[in-house]
PDB file of C-alpha atoms in Angstrom:
ATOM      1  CA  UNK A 256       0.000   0.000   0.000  1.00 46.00           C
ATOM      2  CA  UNK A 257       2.939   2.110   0.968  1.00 48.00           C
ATOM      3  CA  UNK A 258       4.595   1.723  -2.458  1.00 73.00           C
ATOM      4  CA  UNK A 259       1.718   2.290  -4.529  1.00 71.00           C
ATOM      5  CA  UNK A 260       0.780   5.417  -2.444  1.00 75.00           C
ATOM      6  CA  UNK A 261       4.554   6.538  -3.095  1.00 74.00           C
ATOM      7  CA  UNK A 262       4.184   5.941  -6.961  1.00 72.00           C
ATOM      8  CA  UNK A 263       0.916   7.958  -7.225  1.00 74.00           C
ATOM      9  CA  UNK A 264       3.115  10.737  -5.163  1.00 75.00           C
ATOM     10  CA  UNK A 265       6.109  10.247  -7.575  1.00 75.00           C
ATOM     11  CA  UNK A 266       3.540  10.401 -10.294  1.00 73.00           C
ATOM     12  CA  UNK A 267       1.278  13.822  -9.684  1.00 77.00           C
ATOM     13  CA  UNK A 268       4.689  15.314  -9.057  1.00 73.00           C
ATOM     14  CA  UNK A 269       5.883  14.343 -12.445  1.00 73.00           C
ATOM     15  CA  UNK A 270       2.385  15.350 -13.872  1.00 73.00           C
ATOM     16  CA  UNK A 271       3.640  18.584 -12.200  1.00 74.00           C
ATOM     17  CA  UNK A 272       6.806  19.123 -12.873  1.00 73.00           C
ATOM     18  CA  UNK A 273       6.269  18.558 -16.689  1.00 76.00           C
ATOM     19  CA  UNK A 274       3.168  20.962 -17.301  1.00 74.00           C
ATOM     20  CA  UNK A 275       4.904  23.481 -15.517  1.00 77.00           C
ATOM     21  CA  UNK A 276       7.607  23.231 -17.808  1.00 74.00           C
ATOM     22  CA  UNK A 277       5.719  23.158 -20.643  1.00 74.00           C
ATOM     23  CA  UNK A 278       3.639  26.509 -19.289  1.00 77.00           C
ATOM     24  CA  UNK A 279       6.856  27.786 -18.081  1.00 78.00           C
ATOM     25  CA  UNK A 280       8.175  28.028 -21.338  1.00 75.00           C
ATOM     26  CA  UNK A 281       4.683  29.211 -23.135  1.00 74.00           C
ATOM     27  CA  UNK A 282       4.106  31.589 -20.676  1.00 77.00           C
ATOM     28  CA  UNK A 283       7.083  33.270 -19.067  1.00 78.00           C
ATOM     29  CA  UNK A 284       9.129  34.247 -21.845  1.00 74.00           C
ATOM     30  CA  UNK A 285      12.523  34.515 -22.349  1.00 77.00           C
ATOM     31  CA  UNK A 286      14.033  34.668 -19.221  1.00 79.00           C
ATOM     32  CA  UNK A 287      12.683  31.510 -17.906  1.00 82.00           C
ATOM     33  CA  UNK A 288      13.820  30.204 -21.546  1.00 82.00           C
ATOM     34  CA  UNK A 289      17.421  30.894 -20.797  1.00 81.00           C
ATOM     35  CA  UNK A 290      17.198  30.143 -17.261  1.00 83.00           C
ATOM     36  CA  UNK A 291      16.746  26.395 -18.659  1.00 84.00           C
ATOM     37  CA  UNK A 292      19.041  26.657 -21.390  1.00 83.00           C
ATOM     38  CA  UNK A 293      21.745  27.631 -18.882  1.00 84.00           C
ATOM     39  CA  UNK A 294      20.886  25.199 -16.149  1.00 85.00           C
ATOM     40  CA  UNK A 295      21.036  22.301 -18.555  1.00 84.00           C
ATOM     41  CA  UNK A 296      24.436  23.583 -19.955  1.00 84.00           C
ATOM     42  CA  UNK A 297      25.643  22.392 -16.910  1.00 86.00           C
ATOM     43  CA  UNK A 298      25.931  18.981 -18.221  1.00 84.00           C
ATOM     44  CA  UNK A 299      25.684  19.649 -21.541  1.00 84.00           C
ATOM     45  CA  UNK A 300      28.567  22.102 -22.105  1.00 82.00           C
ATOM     46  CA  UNK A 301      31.071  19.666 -20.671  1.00 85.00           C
ATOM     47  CA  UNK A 302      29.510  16.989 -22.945  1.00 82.00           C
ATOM     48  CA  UNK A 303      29.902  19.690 -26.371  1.00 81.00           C
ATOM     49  CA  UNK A 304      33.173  20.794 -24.922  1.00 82.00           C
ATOM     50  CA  UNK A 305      34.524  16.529 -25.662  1.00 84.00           C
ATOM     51  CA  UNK A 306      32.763  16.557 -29.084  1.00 78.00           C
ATOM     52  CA  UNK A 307      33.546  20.206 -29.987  1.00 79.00           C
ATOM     53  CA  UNK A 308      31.228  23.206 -30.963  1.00 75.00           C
ATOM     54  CA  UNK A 309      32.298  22.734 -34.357  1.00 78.00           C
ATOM     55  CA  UNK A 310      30.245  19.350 -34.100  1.00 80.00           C
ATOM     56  CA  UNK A 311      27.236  20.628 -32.272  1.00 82.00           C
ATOM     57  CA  UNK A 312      25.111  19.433 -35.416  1.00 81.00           C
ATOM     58  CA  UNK A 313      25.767  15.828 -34.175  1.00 84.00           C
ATOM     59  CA  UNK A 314      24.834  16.857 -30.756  1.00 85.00           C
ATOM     60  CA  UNK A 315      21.470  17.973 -32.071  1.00 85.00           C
ATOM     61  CA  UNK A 316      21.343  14.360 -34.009  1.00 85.00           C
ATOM     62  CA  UNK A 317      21.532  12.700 -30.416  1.00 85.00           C
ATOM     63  CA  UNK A 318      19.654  14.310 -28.661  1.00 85.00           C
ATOM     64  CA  UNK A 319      16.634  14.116 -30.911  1.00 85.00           C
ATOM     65  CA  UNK A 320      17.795  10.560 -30.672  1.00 86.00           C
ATOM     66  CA  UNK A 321      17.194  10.469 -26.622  1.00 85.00           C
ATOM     67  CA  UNK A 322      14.191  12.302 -26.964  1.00 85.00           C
ATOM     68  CA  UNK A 323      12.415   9.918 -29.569  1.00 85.00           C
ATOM     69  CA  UNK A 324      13.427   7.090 -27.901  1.00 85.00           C
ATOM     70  CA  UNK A 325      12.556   8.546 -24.666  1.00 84.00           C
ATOM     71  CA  UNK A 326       9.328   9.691 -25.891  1.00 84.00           C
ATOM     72  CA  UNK A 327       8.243   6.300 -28.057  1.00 83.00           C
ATOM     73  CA  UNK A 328       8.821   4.056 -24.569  1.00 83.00           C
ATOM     74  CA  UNK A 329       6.661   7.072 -22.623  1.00 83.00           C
ATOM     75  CA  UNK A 330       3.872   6.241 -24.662  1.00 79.00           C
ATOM     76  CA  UNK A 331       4.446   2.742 -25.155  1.00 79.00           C
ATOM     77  CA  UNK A 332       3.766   1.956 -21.759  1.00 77.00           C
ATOM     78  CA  UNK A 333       1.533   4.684 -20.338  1.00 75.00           C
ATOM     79  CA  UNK A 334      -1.334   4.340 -23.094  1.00 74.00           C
ATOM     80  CA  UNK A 335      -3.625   1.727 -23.912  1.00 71.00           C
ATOM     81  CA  UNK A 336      -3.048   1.363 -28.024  1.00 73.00           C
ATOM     82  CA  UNK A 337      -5.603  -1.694 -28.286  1.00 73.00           C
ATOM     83  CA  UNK A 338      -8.648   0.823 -27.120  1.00 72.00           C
ATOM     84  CA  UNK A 339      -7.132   3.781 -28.991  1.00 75.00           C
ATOM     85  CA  UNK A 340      -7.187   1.577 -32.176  1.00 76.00           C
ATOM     86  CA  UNK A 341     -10.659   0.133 -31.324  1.00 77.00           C
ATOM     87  CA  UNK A 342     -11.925   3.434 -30.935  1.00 75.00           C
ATOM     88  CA  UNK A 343     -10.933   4.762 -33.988  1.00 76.00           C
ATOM     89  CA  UNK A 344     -12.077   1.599 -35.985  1.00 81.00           C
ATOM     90  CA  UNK A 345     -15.348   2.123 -33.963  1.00 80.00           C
ATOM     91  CA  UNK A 346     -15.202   5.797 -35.184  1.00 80.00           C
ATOM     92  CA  UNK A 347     -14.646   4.945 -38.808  1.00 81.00           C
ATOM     93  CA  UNK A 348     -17.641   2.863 -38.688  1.00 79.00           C
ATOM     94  CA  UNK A 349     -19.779   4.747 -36.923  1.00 76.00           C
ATOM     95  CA  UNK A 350     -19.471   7.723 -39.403  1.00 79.00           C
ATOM     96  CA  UNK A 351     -19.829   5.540 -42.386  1.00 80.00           C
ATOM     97  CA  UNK A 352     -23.339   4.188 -40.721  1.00 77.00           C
ATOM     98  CA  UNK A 353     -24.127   7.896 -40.205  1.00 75.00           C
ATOM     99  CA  UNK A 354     -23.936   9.107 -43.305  1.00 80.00           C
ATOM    100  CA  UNK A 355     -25.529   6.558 -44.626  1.00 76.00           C
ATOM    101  CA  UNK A 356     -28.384   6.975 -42.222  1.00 72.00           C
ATOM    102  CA  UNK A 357     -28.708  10.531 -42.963  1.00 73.00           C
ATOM    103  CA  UNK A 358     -28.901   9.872 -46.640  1.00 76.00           C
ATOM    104  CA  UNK A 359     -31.603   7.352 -46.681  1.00 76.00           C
ATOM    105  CA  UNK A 360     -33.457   9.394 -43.714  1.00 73.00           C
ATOM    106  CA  UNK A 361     -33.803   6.582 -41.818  1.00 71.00           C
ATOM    107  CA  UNK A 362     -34.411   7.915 -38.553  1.00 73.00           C
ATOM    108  CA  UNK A 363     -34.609   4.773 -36.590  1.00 70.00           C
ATOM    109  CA  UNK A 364     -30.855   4.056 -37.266  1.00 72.00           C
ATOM    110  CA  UNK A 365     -30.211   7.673 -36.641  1.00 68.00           C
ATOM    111  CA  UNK A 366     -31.786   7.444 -32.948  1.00 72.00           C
ATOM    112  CA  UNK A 367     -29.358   4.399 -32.664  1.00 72.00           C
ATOM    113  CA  UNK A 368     -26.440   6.339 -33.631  1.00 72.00           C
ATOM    114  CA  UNK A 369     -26.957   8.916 -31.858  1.00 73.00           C
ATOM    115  CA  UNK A 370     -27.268   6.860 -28.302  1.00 71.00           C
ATOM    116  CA  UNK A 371     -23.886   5.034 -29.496  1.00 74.00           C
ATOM    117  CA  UNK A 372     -22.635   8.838 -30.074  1.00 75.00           C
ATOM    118  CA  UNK A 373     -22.811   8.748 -26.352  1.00 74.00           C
ATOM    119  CA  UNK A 374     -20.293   5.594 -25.636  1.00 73.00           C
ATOM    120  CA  UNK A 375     -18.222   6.986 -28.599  1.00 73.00           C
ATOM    121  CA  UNK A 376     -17.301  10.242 -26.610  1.00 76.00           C
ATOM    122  CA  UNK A 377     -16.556   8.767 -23.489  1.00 75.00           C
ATOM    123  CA  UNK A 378     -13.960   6.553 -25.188  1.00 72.00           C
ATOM    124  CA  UNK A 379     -12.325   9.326 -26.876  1.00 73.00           C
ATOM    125  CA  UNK A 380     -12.224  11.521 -24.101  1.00 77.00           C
ATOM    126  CA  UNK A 381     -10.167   8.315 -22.128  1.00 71.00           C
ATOM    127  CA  UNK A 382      -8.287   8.728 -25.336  1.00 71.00           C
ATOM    128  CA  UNK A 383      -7.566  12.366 -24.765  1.00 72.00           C
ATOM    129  CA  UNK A 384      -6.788  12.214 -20.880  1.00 71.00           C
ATOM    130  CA  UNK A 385      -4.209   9.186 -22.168  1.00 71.00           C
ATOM    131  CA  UNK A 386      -2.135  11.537 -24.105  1.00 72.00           C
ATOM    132  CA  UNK A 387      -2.087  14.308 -21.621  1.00 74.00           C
ATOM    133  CA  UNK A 388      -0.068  11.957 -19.242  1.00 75.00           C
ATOM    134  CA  UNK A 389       3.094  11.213 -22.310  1.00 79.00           C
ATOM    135  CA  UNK A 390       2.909  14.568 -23.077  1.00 79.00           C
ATOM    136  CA  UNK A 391       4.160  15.690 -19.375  1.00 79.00           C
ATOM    137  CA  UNK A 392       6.437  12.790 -19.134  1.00 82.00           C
ATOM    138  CA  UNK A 393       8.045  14.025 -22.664  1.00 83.00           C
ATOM    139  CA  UNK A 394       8.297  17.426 -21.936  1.00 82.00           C
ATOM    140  CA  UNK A 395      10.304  16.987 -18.567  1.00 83.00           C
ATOM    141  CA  UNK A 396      13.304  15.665 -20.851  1.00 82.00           C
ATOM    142  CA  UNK A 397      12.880  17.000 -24.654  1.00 83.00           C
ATOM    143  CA  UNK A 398      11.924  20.420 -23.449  1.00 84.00           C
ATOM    144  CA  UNK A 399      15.146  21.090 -21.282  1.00 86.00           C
ATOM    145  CA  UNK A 400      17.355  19.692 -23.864  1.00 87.00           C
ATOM    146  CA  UNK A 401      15.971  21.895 -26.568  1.00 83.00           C
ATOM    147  CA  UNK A 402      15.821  24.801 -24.425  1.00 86.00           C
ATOM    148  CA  UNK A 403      19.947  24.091 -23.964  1.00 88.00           C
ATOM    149  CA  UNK A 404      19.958  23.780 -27.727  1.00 85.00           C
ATOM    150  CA  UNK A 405      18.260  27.540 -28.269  1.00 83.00           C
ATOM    151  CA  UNK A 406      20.443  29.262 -25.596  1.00 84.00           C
ATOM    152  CA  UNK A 407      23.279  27.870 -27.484  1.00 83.00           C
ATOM    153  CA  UNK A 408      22.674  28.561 -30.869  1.00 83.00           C
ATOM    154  CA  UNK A 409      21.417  32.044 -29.873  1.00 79.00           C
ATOM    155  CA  UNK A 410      25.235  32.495 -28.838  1.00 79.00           C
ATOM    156  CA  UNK A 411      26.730  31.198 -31.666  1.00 79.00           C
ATOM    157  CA  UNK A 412      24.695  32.673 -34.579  1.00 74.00           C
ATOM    158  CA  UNK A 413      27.861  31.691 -36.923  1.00 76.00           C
ATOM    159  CA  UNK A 414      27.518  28.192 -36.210  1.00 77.00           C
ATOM    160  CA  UNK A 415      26.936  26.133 -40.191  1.00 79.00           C
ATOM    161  CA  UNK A 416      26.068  22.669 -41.320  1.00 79.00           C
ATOM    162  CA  UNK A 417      26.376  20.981 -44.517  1.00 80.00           C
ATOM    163  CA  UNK A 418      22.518  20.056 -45.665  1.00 80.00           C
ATOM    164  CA  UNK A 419      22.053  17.561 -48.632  1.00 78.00           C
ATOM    165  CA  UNK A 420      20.774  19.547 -51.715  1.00 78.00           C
ATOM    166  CA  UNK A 421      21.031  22.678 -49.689  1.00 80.00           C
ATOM    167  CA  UNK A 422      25.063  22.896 -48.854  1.00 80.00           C
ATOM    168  CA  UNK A 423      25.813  24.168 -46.346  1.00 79.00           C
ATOM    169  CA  UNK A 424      23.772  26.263 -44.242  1.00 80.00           C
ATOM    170  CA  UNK A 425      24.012  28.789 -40.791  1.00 80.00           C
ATOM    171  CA  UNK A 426      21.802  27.095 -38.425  1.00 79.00           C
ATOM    172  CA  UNK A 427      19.824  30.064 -37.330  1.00 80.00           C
ATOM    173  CA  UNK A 428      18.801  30.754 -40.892  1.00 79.00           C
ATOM    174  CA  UNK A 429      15.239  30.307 -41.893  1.00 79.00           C
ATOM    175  CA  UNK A 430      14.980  26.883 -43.402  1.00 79.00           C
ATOM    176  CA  UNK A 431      11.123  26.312 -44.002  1.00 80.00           C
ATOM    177  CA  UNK A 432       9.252  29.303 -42.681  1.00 78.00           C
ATOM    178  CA  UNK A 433       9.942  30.191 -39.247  1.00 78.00           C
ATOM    179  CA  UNK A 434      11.881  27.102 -38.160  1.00 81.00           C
ATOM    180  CA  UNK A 435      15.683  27.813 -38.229  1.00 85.00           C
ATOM    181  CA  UNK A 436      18.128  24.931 -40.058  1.00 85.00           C
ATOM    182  CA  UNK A 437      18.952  23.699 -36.614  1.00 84.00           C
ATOM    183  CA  UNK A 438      15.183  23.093 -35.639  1.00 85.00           C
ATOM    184  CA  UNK A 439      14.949  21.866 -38.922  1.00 86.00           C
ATOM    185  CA  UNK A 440      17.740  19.039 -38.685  1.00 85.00           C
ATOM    186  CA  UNK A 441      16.830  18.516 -34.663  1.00 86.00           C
ATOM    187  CA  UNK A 442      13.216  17.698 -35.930  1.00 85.00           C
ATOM    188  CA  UNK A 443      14.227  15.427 -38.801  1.00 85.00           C
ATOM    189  CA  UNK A 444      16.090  13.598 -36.991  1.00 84.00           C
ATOM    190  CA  UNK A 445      14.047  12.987 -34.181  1.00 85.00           C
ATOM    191  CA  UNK A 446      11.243  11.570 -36.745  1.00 85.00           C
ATOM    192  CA  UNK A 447      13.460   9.360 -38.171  1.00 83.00           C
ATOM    193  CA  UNK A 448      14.945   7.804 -35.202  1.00 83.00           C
ATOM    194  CA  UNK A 449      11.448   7.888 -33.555  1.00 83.00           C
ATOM    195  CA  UNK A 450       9.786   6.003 -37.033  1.00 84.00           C
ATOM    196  CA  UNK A 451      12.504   3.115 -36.410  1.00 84.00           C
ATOM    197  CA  UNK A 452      11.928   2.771 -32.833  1.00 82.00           C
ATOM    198  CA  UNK A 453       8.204   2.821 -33.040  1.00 81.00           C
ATOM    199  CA  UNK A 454       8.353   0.173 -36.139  1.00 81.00           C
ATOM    200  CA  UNK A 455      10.306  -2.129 -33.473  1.00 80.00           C
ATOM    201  CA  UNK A 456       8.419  -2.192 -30.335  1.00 74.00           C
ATOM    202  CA  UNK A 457       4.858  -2.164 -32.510  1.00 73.00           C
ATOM    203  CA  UNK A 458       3.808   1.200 -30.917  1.00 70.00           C
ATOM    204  CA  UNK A 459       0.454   2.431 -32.323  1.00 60.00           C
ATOM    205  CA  UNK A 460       0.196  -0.080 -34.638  1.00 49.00           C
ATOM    206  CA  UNK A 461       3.246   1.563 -36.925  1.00 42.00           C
TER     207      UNK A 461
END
């Protein structure tokens, strides 16, 4: 009883600590930006320092890495996939019914589908509180890492990669509207990595 009462603690903390973050960063503005950016450098400069700022691309490369594999196992284990794909297989039939209903004015099957509504809504909102629970999780690690990755590049606006097609580039150049090149590669990479680890532990069904 003890250690379940201690993991529900441990939990709503976590719960905590991530939206805060995550409203932190929304909300406060810049100085709370840098104030992460600069307590994270803590570890993180020492770890750039061995690789070398002239590398920081690679840096970028691993920590989208953490974060996607980070994030996949998050939801792997804190949401139920079999009732968020029965859901939306429910969903997809239910609106095929529907229509149908609707088109043939058959109001019987209408009054059906409209009590089933019902059951449809509560599953979605499960769906719905199931994702808010990742998404705190996530942010506690991706957000302080990227954070560290936007105080540094604000400091080093010189800082270039090589891009295929594209040669090389300064990171805090626009790259597709406002994302900068480094955003750019840091988001690339984390969908790629994330793609492969998803594919091998069968999360959502990928």
């Amino acid at each position: 009883m003890v250690t379940e009462t201690l993991k529900k603690q441990i939990d709503r903390f976590l719960l905590a600590f991530g939206f805060s973050l995550m409203f932190g960063i929304m909300l406060l503005g810049q100085e709370f930006r840098q104030a992460v950016g600069e307590a994270v450098g803590i570890f993180m400069d020492p770890v750039l320092m061995l690789v070398g700022e002239q590398n920081f691309h690679l840096i970028l490369l691993v920590m989208a890495a953490i974060t996607a594999i980070y994030a996949s196992l998050i939801q792997k284990y804190t949401m139920d996939w079999d009732l968020m794909r029965n859901t939306q297989e429910r969903m997809k039939v239910f609106q095929k019914e529907f229509r149908e209903a609707q088109l043939s004015q058959n109001t019987y099957m209408l009054k059906k589908l409209e009590d089933q509504r019902k059951e449809m809504m509560e599953d979605q909102m499960k769906m719905s509180k199931q994702q808010f629970k990742p998404m705190a999780y996530i942010s506690i690690i991706s957000l302080p890492l990227f954070m560290w990755a936007y105080y540094f590049i604000s400091g080093h606006e010189a800082a270039t990669m090589v891009f295929p097609f594209w040669g090389e580039q300064l990171l805090t150049t626009s790259a597709i509207g406002p994302f900068q090149h480094w955003i750019y590669w840091y988001f690339i990479s984390s969908l790629g990595v994330s793609q492969l680890v998803r594919k091998a532990l069968n999360i959502g069904g990928v």
